[in-house]
Structure formats: C-alpha cells, structure tokens
Short mmCIF file of C-alpha atoms in Angstrom, two decimals:
data_model
loop_
_atom_site.label_atom_id
_atom_site.label_comp_id
_atom_site.label_asym_id
_atom_site.label_seq_id
_atom_site.Cartn_x
_atom_site.Cartn_y
_atom_site.Cartn_z
CA UNK A 1 -50.41 75.59 14.42
CA UNK A 2 -48.65 72.32 13.72
CA UNK A 3 -51.04 69.48 13.25
CA UNK A 4 -50.42 66.24 14.98
CA UNK A 5 -50.86 62.88 13.12
CA UNK A 6 -52.43 59.74 14.35
CA UNK A 7 -48.97 58.21 15.07
CA UNK A 8 -48.38 60.92 17.62
CA UNK A 9 -51.67 60.27 19.18
CA UNK A 10 -50.95 56.56 19.42
CA UNK A 11 -47.62 57.20 21.05
CA UNK A 12 -49.30 59.47 23.58
CA UNK A 13 -51.78 56.74 24.31
CA UNK A 14 -48.98 54.25 24.87
CA UNK A 15 -47.25 56.56 27.21
CA UNK A 16 -50.22 57.14 29.32
CA UNK A 17 -50.79 53.48 29.59
CA UNK A 18 -47.20 52.89 30.76
CA UNK A 19 -47.79 55.41 33.36
CA UNK A 20 -50.73 53.43 34.60
CA UNK A 21 -53.29 56.10 34.19
CA UNK A 22 -55.53 54.40 31.47
CA UNK A 23 -58.60 56.22 32.78
CA UNK A 24 -57.04 59.64 31.89
CA UNK A 25 -56.22 58.31 28.47
CA UNK A 26 -59.73 57.02 27.95
CA UNK A 27 -61.44 60.18 29.10
CA UNK A 28 -59.21 62.78 27.55
CA UNK A 29 -57.45 61.20 24.47
CA UNK A 30 -60.37 62.31 22.15
CA UNK A 31 -60.11 65.81 23.43
CA UNK A 32 -56.33 65.89 23.03
CA UNK A 33 -56.60 64.61 19.51
CA UNK A 34 -59.24 67.34 18.58
CA UNK A 35 -56.92 70.01 20.01
CA UNK A 36 -54.10 68.73 17.86
CA UNK A 37 -55.89 68.27 14.68
CA UNK A 38 -58.86 70.70 14.52
CA UNK A 39 -58.92 74.48 14.81
CA UNK A 40 -59.53 75.67 18.49
CA UNK A 41 -62.88 77.24 19.35
CA UNK A 42 -62.14 80.88 20.33
CA UNK A 43 -65.22 82.71 21.63
CA UNK A 44 -65.27 86.53 21.91
CA UNK A 45 -67.64 87.39 24.88
CA UNK A 46 -68.47 90.42 26.94
CA UNK A 47 -71.35 92.88 27.66
CA UNK A 48 -73.57 94.17 24.78
CA UNK A 49 -71.94 97.01 22.88
CA UNK A 50 -68.47 96.07 23.99
CA UNK A 51 -67.57 95.97 20.28
CA UNK A 52 -67.04 92.21 19.89
CA UNK A 53 -68.19 92.03 16.27
CA UNK A 54 -66.19 95.11 15.41
CA UNK A 55 -63.08 93.47 17.07
CA UNK A 56 -63.54 90.18 14.98
CA UNK A 57 -63.89 92.14 11.87
CA UNK A 58 -60.82 94.10 12.51
CA UNK A 59 -58.80 91.12 13.62
CA UNK A 60 -59.69 88.94 10.71
CA UNK A 61 -59.78 91.91 8.05
CA UNK A 62 -63.35 91.10 7.21
CA UNK A 63 -64.11 94.58 6.23
CA UNK A 64 -67.44 94.87 8.17
CA UNK A 65 -68.67 91.33 7.41
CA UNK A 66 -70.28 91.10 10.77
CA UNK A 67 -73.02 93.69 11.30
CA UNK A 68 -72.19 96.39 14.13
CA UNK A 69 -74.01 99.14 15.80
CA UNK A 70 -74.34 101.17 18.96
CA UNK A 71 -77.45 98.99 19.50
CA UNK A 72 -77.39 95.22 20.46
CA UNK A 73 -76.95 93.55 17.13
CA UNK A 74 -75.71 89.85 17.44
CA UNK A 75 -78.88 87.81 17.75
CA UNK A 76 -77.43 84.37 18.00
CA UNK A 77 -74.23 82.48 17.90
CA UNK A 78 -72.16 83.05 14.92
CA UNK A 79 -69.27 80.84 14.07
CA UNK A 80 -66.56 81.83 11.53
CA UNK A 81 -64.75 78.73 9.94
CA UNK A 82 -62.27 78.17 7.22
CA UNK A 83 -63.37 77.38 3.75
CA UNK A 84 -62.07 77.95 0.23
CA UNK A 85 -65.41 79.54 -0.67
CA UNK A 86 -67.52 81.97 1.16
CA UNK A 87 -70.89 80.94 2.34
CA UNK A 88 -73.35 81.37 5.12
CA UNK A 89 -75.20 78.45 6.76
CA UNK A 90 -78.18 78.79 9.12
CA UNK A 91 -78.21 75.69 11.49
CA UNK A 92 -81.49 74.56 12.99
CA UNK A 93 -81.86 74.27 16.58
CA UNK A 94 -83.89 71.07 16.42
CA UNK A 95 -80.94 68.71 16.07
CA UNK A 96 -78.01 71.09 15.59
CA UNK A 97 -77.02 69.63 12.19
CA UNK A 98 -79.76 70.50 9.87
CA UNK A 99 -79.11 73.46 7.58
CA UNK A 100 -82.11 75.74 7.12
CA UNK A 101 -80.52 77.87 4.52
CA UNK A 102 -77.21 78.20 2.73
CA UNK A 103 -76.13 81.17 0.73
CA UNK A 104 -73.09 83.03 -0.72
CA UNK A 105 -74.91 86.40 -0.20
CA UNK A 106 -73.67 88.81 2.60
CA UNK A 107 -77.14 90.03 2.96
CA UNK A 108 -78.23 86.71 4.33
CA UNK A 109 -75.83 87.05 7.22
CA UNK A 110 -77.02 90.63 8.01
CA UNK A 111 -80.72 89.53 7.94
CA UNK A 112 -80.13 86.70 10.46
CA UNK A 113 -77.74 88.46 12.74
CA UNK A 114 -79.60 91.75 13.22
CA UNK A 115 -81.18 91.45 16.63
CA UNK A 116 -83.77 94.19 16.06
CA UNK A 117 -85.00 92.56 12.91
CA UNK A 118 -85.68 88.91 14.34
CA UNK A 119 -88.19 87.61 16.72
CA UNK A 120 -88.63 84.92 19.37
CA UNK A 121 -89.66 82.32 16.80
CA UNK A 122 -86.28 82.83 15.08
CA UNK A 123 -84.35 82.40 18.36
CA UNK A 124 -86.08 79.22 19.04
CA UNK A 125 -85.67 77.82 15.53
CA UNK A 126 -81.96 78.74 14.87
CA UNK A 127 -79.16 77.16 16.79
CA UNK A 128 -76.26 79.15 15.13
CA UNK A 129 -74.88 80.76 12.03
CA UNK A 130 -71.84 79.42 10.38
CA UNK A 131 -69.83 81.72 8.19
CA UNK A 132 -67.21 79.99 5.92
CA UNK A 133 -64.49 82.34 4.84
CA UNK A 134 -61.01 81.80 3.18
CA UNK A 135 -58.94 83.42 5.97
CA UNK A 136 -55.67 82.22 7.07
CA UNK A 137 -56.31 82.70 10.80
CA UNK A 138 -59.55 80.53 10.55
CA UNK A 139 -57.23 77.67 9.60
CA UNK A 140 -56.17 77.40 13.30
CA UNK A 141 -59.15 79.04 15.26
CA UNK A 142 -62.88 78.92 14.76
CA UNK A 143 -64.02 82.35 15.91
CA UNK A 144 -67.28 82.52 17.87
CA UNK A 145 -69.21 85.80 17.93
CA UNK A 146 -71.83 86.00 20.65
CA UNK A 147 -74.75 88.03 21.86
CA UNK A 148 -73.87 90.43 24.71
CA UNK A 149 -74.48 90.07 28.39
CA UNK A 150 -76.44 92.63 30.48
CA UNK A 151 -79.21 93.44 27.97
CA UNK A 152 -81.50 90.40 27.37
CA UNK A 153 -81.34 87.33 29.65
CA UNK A 154 -82.31 85.02 26.70
CA UNK A 155 -79.42 86.28 24.72
CA UNK A 156 -77.11 85.86 27.83
CA UNK A 157 -78.32 82.26 27.99
CA UNK A 158 -77.70 81.66 24.30
CA UNK A 159 -74.00 82.74 24.93
CA UNK A 160 -73.65 80.42 28.02
CA UNK A 161 -74.78 77.40 25.88
CA UNK A 162 -71.61 77.39 23.93
CA UNK A 163 -69.36 77.53 26.96
CA UNK A 164 -68.73 73.75 27.03
CA UNK A 165 -67.28 73.68 23.49
CA UNK A 166 -65.07 76.71 23.87
CA UNK A 167 -61.32 76.17 24.20
CA UNK A 168 -60.24 79.84 24.62
CA UNK A 169 -62.21 82.94 25.68
CA UNK A 170 -61.48 86.53 24.91
CA UNK A 171 -63.40 88.80 27.28
CA UNK A 172 -63.80 92.15 25.57
CA UNK A 173 -64.44 95.14 27.87
CA UNK A 174 -64.73 98.92 27.28
CA UNK A 175 -62.04 101.15 28.76
CA UNK A 176 -64.73 103.58 30.27
CA UNK A 177 -66.93 100.89 31.91
CA UNK A 178 -64.63 97.86 32.77
CA UNK A 179 -65.03 95.35 35.35
CA UNK A 180 -68.68 96.29 36.29
CA UNK A 181 -70.52 94.15 38.92
CA UNK A 182 -72.35 92.38 36.19
CA UNK A 183 -69.07 91.54 34.42
CA UNK A 184 -67.80 90.04 37.80
CA UNK A 185 -70.70 87.85 38.11
CA UNK A 186 -70.31 86.41 34.67
CA UNK A 187 -66.48 86.14 34.99
CA UNK A 188 -67.19 84.18 38.06
CA UNK A 189 -69.13 81.54 35.93
CA UNK A 190 -66.13 81.44 33.47
CA UNK A 191 -63.73 80.77 36.23
CA UNK A 192 -65.42 77.64 37.33
CA UNK A 193 -64.65 76.18 33.70
CA UNK A 194 -60.91 76.31 34.27
CA UNK A 195 -60.37 77.53 30.66
CA UNK A 196 -58.08 80.00 29.14
CA UNK A 197 -59.55 83.59 29.38
CA UNK A 198 -57.73 86.66 27.83
CA UNK A 199 -58.87 90.18 28.48
CA UNK A 200 -58.91 92.86 25.73
CA UNK A 201 -59.72 96.57 26.60
CA UNK A 202 -61.61 98.23 23.83
CA UNK A 203 -62.57 101.75 23.00
CA UNK A 204 -59.43 103.21 24.67
CA UNK A 205 -60.02 106.44 22.91
CA UNK A 206 -63.08 106.99 25.32
#
C-alpha cells in the first residue's frame, strides 16, 4: 500500500475547498489521512466455530499463533499489528490505553484468549489483546480476530463494539452451514454501516 504524505493531504484539502465543500473536508479529512497513512483495520467476523482464528493463522503464516478448537475459543478482541519484535499486550477496558500486561511469551496469548479458561471478571477488565508481530501483511492491515456470533450474546456484543473502527470486514462462513437465519440478521447490521464486506467460504471439504 502506497503511503500518502502530508503534501498530498494538503492538496486534497485545497481541492475540496475550491469545490466549496469545506464541511466535507472538515469532517472527513482526518479519516482520509488515516486511510492513506496507517494500516487499514480488517476484522474477520462470523459465527463461532467458523474457523476465524485458523483462517488468520493460515493467511499470515503464523503457524498456530492464535488458539483454535472445535469449541468457542476467542474470548475477546485480538488485534494483530506490525512490529519488529514479537510481543503480546493486554489492554485494560477502563480507559482503553492502559497496558495490564506485556510479554514476549506465546503462552500469555493462549492464556488470555482461551474462552473456557477465563471468567466474567476478565471480560469486564480487558478491552482487547494486541499481538505485535513482524509480518509483511501487517504493515498494511491490522487484523482483528473476534469472538463468534450465535453462541454467547456477551461475546457477540464484544464483536459489535469494534464495528465503528473497522475499515474492511471479512465474513467467514462454513460451506455446510452458510447463510443461516442468525447470519442474515447480523449481516443486516453490517449493511447499515455501508462498509466493505468480503465473504469467504471455509471448510469446503465438508
């Protein structure tokens, strides 16, 4: 992805003003600048056990970094960002900026991401998990792994909470149970956001 420098943004602002649409420039220029200069937020969503974590592992070549299972695993929002050095950061829900814990140990991620091992106090305390990894794709996209829908309403609400910050959605569905009624309901919510949504059919061997 080609990054855009401040001169380009300034020229865009001048163009918008000449077209006499300054309100557009004022309200959207910051967003345009973010899209040009920062990685896009790409969220992988879908029902539980659709294989979201496995898909991200495969796509990024992470060799099983994100925990997977036939049972619901992902307990909270997990963001994968680019960094020269691997680390896991647990971000507190209180202000969304405080780092509760930071580690370079893979086991830290597994401990916090495993849904069956955490309780309600954890879900209330932790806003998100950030995984920093040296991966070329992450230079252009921040991947967001989410809890699945249609299993636990609280986990569904956790996923919906990140909708406003997402630029692109990948909806992962399974070949043997695609476009169920519950999926249609959630896709209806996504449609109101007017954002890009791509569909991927997983488990075609089934």
